[in-house]
mmCIF file of N, CA and C in Angstrom:
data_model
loop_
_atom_site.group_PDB
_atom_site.id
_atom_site.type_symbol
_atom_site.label_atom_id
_atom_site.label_comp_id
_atom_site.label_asym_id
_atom_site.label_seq_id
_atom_site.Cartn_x
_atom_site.Cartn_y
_atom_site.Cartn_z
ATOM 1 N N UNK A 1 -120.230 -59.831 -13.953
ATOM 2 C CA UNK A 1 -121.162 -59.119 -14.776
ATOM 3 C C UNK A 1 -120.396 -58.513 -15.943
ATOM 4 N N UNK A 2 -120.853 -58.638 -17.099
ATOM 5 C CA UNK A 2 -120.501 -57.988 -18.054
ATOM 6 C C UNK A 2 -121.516 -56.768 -19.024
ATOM 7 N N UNK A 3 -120.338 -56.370 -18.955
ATOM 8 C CA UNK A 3 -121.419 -54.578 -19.686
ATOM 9 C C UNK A 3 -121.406 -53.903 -20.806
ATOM 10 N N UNK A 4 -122.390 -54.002 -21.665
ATOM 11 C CA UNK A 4 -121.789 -53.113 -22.588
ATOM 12 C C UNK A 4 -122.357 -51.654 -22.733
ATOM 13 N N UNK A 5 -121.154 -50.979 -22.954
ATOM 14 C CA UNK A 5 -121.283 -49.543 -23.171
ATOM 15 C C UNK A 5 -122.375 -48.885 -24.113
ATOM 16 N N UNK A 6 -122.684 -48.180 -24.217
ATOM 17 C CA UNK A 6 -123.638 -47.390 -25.119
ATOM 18 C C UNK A 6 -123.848 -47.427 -26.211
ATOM 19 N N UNK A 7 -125.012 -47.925 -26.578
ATOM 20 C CA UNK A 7 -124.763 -48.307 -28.153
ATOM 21 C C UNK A 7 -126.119 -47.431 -28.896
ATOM 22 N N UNK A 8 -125.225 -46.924 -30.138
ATOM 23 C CA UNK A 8 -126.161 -45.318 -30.497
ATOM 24 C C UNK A 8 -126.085 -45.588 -32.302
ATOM 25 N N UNK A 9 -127.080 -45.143 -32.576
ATOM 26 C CA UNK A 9 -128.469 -45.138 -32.544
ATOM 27 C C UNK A 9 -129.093 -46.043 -33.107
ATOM 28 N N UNK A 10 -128.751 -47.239 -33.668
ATOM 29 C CA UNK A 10 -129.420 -48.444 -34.247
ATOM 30 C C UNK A 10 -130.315 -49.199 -32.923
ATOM 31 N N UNK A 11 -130.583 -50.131 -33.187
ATOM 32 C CA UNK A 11 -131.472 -51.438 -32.419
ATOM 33 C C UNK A 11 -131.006 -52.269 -32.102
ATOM 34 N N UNK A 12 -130.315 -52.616 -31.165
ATOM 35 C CA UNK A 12 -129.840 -53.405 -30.367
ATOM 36 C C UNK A 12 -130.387 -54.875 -30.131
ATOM 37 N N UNK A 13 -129.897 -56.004 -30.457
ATOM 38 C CA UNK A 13 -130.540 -57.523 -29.817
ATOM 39 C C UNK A 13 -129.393 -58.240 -29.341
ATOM 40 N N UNK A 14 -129.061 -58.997 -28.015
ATOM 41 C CA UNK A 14 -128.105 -59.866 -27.724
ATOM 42 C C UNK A 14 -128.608 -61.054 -28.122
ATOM 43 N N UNK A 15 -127.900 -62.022 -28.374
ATOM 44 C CA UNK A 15 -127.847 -63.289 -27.909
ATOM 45 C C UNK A 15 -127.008 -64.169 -27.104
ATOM 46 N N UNK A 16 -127.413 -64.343 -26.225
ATOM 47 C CA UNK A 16 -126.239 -64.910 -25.041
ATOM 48 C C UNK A 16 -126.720 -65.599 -24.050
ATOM 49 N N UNK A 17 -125.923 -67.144 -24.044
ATOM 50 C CA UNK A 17 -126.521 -68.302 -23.324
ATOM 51 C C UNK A 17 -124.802 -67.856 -22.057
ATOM 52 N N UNK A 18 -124.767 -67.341 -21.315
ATOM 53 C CA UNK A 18 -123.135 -67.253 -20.228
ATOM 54 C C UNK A 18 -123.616 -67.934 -19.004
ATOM 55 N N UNK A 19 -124.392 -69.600 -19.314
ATOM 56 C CA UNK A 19 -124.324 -70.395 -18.002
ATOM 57 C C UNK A 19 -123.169 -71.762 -18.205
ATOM 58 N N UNK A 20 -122.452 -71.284 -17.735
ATOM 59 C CA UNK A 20 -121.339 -72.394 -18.411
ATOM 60 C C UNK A 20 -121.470 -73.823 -17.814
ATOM 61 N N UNK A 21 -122.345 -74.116 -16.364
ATOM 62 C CA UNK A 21 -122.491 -75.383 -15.897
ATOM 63 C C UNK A 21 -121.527 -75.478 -15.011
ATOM 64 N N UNK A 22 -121.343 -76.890 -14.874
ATOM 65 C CA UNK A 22 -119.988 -76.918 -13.916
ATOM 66 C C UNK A 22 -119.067 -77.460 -15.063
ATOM 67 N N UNK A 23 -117.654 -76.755 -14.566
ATOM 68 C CA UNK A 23 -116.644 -76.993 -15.156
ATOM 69 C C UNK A 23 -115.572 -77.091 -14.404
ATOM 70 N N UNK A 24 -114.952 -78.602 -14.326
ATOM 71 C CA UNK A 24 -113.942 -78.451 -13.271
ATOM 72 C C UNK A 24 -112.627 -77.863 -13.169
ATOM 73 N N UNK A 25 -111.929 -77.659 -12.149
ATOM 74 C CA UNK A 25 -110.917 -76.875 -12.182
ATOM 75 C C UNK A 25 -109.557 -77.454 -12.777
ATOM 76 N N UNK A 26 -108.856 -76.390 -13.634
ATOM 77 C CA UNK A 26 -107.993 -77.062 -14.811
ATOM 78 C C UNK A 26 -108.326 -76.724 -15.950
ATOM 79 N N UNK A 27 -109.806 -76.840 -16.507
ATOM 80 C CA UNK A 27 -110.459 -76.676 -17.632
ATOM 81 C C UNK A 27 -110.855 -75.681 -17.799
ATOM 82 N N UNK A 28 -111.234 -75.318 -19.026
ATOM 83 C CA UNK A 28 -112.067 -74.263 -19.249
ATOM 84 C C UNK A 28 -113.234 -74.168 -20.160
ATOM 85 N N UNK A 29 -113.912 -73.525 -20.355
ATOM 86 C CA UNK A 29 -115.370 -73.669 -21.113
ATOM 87 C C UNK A 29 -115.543 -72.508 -21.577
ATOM 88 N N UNK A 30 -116.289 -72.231 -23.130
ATOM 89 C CA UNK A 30 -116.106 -70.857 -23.772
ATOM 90 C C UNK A 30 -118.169 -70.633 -24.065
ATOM 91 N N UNK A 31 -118.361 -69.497 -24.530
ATOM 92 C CA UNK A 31 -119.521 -69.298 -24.603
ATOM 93 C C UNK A 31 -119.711 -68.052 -25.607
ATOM 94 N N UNK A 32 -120.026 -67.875 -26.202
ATOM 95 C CA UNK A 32 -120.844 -66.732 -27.011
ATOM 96 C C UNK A 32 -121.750 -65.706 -26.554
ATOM 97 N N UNK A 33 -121.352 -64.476 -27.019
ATOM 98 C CA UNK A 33 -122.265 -63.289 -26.331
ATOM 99 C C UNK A 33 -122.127 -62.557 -28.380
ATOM 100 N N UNK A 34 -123.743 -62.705 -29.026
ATOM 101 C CA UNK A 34 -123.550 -61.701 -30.187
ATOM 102 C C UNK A 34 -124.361 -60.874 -29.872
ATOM 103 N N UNK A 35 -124.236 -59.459 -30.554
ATOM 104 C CA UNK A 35 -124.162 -58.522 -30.535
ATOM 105 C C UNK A 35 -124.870 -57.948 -32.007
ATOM 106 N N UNK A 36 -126.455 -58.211 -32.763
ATOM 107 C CA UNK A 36 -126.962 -57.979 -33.526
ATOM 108 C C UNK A 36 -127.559 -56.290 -33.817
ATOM 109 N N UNK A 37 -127.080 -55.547 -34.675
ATOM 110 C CA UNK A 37 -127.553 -54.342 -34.610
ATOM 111 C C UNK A 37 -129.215 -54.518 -35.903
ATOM 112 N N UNK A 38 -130.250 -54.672 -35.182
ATOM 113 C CA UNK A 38 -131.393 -54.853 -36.041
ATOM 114 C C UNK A 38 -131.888 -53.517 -36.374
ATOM 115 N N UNK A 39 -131.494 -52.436 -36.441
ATOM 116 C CA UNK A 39 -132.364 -51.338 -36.827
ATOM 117 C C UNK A 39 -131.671 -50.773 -37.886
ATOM 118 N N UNK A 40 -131.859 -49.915 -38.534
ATOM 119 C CA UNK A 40 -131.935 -49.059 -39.818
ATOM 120 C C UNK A 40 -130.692 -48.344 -40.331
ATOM 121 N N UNK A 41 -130.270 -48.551 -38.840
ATOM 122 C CA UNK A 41 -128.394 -47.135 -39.190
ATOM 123 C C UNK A 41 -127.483 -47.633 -38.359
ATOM 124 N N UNK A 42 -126.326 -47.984 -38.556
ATOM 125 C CA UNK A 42 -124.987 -47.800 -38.095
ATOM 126 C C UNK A 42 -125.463 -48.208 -36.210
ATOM 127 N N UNK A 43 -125.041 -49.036 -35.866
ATOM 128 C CA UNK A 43 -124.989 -49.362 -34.471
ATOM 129 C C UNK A 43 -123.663 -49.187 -33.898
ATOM 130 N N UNK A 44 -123.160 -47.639 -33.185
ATOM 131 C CA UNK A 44 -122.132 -47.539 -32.763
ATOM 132 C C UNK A 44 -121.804 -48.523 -31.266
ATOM 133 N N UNK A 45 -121.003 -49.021 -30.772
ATOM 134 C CA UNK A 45 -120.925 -49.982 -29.648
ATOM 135 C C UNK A 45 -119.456 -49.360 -28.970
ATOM 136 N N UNK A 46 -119.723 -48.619 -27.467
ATOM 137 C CA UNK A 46 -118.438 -48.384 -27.008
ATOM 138 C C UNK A 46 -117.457 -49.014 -26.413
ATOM 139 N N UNK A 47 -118.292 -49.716 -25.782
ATOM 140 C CA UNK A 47 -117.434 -50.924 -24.823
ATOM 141 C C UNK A 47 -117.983 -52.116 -24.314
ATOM 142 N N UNK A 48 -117.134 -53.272 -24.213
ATOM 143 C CA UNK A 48 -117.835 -54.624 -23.877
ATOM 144 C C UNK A 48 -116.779 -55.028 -22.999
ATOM 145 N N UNK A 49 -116.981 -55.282 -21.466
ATOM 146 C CA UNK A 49 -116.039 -55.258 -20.586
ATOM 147 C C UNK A 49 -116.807 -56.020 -19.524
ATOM 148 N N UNK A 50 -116.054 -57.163 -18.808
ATOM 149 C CA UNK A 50 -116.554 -57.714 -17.533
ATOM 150 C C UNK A 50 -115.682 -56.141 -16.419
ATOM 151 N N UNK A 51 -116.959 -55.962 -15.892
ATOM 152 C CA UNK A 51 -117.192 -54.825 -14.935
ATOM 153 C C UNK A 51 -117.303 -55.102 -12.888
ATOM 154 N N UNK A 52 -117.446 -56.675 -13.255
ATOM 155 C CA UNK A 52 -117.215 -57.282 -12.104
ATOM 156 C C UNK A 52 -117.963 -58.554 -11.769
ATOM 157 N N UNK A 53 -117.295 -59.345 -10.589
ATOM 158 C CA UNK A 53 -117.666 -60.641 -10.401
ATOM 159 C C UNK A 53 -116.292 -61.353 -10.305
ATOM 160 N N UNK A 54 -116.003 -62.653 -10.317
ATOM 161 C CA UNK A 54 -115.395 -63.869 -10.415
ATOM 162 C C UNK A 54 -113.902 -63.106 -11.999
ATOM 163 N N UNK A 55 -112.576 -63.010 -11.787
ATOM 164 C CA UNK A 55 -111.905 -63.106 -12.354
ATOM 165 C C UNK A 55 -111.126 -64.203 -13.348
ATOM 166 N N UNK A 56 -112.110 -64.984 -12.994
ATOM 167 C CA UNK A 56 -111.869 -66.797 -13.618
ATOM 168 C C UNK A 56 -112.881 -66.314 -15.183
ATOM 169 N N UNK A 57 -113.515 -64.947 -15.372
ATOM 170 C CA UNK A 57 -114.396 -64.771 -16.376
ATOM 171 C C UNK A 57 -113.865 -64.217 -17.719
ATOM 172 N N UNK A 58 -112.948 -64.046 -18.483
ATOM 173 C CA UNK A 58 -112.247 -63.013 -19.174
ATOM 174 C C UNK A 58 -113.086 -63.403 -20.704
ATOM 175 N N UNK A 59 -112.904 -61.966 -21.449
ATOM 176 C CA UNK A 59 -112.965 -61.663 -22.851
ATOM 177 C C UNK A 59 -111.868 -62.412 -23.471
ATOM 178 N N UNK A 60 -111.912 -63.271 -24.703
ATOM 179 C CA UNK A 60 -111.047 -63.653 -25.108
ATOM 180 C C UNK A 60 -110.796 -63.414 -26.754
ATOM 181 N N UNK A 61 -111.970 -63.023 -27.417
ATOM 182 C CA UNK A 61 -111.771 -62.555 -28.624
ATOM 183 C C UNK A 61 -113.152 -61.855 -28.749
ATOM 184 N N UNK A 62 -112.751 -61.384 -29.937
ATOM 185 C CA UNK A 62 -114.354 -60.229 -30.308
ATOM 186 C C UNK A 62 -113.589 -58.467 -30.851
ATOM 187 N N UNK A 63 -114.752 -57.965 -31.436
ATOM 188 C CA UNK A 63 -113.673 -56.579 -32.005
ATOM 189 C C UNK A 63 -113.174 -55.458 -31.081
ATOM 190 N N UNK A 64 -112.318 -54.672 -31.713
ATOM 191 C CA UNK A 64 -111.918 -54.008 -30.080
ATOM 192 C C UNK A 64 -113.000 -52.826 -30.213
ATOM 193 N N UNK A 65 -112.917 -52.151 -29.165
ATOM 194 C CA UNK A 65 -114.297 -50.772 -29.363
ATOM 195 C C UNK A 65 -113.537 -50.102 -29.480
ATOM 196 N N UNK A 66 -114.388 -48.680 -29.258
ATOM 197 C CA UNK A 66 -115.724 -48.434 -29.785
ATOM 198 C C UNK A 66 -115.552 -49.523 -31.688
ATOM 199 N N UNK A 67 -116.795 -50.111 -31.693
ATOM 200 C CA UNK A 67 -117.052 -50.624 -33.030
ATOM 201 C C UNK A 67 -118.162 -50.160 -33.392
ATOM 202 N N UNK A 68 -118.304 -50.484 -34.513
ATOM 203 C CA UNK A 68 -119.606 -49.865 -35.547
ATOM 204 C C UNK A 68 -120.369 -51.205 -36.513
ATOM 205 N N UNK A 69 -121.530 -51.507 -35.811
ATOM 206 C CA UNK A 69 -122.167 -52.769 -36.779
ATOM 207 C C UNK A 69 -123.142 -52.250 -37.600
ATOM 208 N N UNK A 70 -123.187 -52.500 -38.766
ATOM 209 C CA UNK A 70 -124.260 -52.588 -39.626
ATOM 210 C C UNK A 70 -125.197 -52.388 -39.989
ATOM 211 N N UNK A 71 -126.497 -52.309 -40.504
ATOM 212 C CA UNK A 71 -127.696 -52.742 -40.062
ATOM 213 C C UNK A 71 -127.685 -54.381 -40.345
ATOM 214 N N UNK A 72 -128.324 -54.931 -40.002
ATOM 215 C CA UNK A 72 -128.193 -56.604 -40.545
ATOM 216 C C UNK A 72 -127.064 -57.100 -39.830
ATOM 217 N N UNK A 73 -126.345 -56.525 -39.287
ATOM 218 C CA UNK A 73 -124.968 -57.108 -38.902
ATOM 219 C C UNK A 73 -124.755 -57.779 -37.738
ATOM 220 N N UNK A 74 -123.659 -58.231 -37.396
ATOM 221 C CA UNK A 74 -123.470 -58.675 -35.907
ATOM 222 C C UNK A 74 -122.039 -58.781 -35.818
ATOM 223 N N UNK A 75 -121.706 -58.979 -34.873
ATOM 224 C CA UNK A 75 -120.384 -58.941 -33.596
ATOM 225 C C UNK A 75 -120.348 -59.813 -32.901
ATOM 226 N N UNK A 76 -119.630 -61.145 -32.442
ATOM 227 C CA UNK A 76 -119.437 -61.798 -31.497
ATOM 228 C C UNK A 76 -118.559 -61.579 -30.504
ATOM 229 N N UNK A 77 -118.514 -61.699 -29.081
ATOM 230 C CA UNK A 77 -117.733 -62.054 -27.930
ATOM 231 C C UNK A 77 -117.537 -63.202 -27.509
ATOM 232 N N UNK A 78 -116.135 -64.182 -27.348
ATOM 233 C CA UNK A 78 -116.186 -64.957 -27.017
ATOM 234 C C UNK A 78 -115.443 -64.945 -25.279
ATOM 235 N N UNK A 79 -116.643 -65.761 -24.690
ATOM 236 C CA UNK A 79 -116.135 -65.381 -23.574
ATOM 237 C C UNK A 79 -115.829 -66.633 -22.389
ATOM 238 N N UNK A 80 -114.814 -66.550 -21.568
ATOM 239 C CA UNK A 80 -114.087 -68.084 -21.632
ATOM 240 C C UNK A 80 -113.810 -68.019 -19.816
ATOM 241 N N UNK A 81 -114.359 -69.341 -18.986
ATOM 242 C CA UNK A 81 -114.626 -69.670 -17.912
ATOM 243 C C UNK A 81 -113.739 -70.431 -17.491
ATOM 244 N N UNK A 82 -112.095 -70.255 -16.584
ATOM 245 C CA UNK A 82 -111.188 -70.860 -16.229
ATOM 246 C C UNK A 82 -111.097 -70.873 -15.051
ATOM 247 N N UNK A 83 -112.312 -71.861 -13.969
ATOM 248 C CA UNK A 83 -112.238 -71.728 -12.667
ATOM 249 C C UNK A 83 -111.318 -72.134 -11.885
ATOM 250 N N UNK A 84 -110.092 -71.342 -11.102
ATOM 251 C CA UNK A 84 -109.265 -71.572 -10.284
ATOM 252 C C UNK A 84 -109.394 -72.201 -9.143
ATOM 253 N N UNK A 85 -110.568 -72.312 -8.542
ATOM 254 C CA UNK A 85 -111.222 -72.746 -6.922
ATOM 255 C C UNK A 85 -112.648 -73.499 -7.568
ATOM 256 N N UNK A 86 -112.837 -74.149 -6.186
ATOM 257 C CA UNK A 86 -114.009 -74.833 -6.333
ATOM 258 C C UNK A 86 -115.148 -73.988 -5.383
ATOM 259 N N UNK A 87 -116.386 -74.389 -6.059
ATOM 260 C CA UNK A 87 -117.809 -73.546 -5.750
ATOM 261 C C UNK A 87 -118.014 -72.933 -7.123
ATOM 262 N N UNK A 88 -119.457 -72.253 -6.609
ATOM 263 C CA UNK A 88 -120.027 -71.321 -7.723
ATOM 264 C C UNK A 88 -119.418 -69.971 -7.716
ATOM 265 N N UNK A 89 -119.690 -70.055 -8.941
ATOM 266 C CA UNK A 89 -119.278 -68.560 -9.189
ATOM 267 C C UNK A 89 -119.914 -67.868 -10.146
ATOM 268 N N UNK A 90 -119.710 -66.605 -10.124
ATOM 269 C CA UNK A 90 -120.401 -65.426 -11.368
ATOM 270 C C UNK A 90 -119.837 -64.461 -11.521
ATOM 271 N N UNK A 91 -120.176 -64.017 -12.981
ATOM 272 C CA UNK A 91 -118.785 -62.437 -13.652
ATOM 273 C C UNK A 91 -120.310 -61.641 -13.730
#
C-alpha cells in the first residue's frame, strides 16, 4: 500500500493504473502514480511512501516532500515492481 500524506489546501486528483500484471522474476515493470493539484491555491503534499505490503514495491523517482504543486500542476511517482519470489503479490 502506498500513502500519501496530507495534502493542504488545494484539490487533489490521482491518476494511477499500480496493476503491474505478471512480471516474471528477474524483471521489473514501472508504473505511474500523478499527483494533479486541481483547485485554486498551492497544493502542499507531505509525504508519498509505500507504508506496507510486498518489498519487491519501491519509489524510484518523483519529488522529495513535503512538495508544493500548483494550481494546474502535477507531480509524478514512478513506481517500480522487482518480484524476487513467485506468486501474487501487493504494496
Amino acid at each position: 500500500m502506498f500513502q500519501l500524506g496530507p495534502a493542504t489546501p488545494g484539490l487533489l486528483a490521482v491518476n494511477a493504473n499500480l496493476n503491474f500484471a505478471q512480471v516474471c522474476g528477474g524483471r521489473s515493470s514501472t508504473a505511474i502514480a500523478t499527483l494533479y493539484n486541481v483547485g485554486p491555491a498551492d497544493l502542499h503534499v507531505s509525504s508519498f511512501s509505500r507504508v506496507s505490503g510486498s518489498l519487491d514495491f519501491t519509489i524510484i523517482s518523483g519529488p522529495s516532500t513535503p512538495a508544493t504543486i500548483s494550481p494546474d500542476s502535477s507531480v509524478a511517482f514512478t513506481i517500480q515492481f522487482t518480484p524476487t519470489g513467485t506468486g501474487a503479490e501487493s504494496a
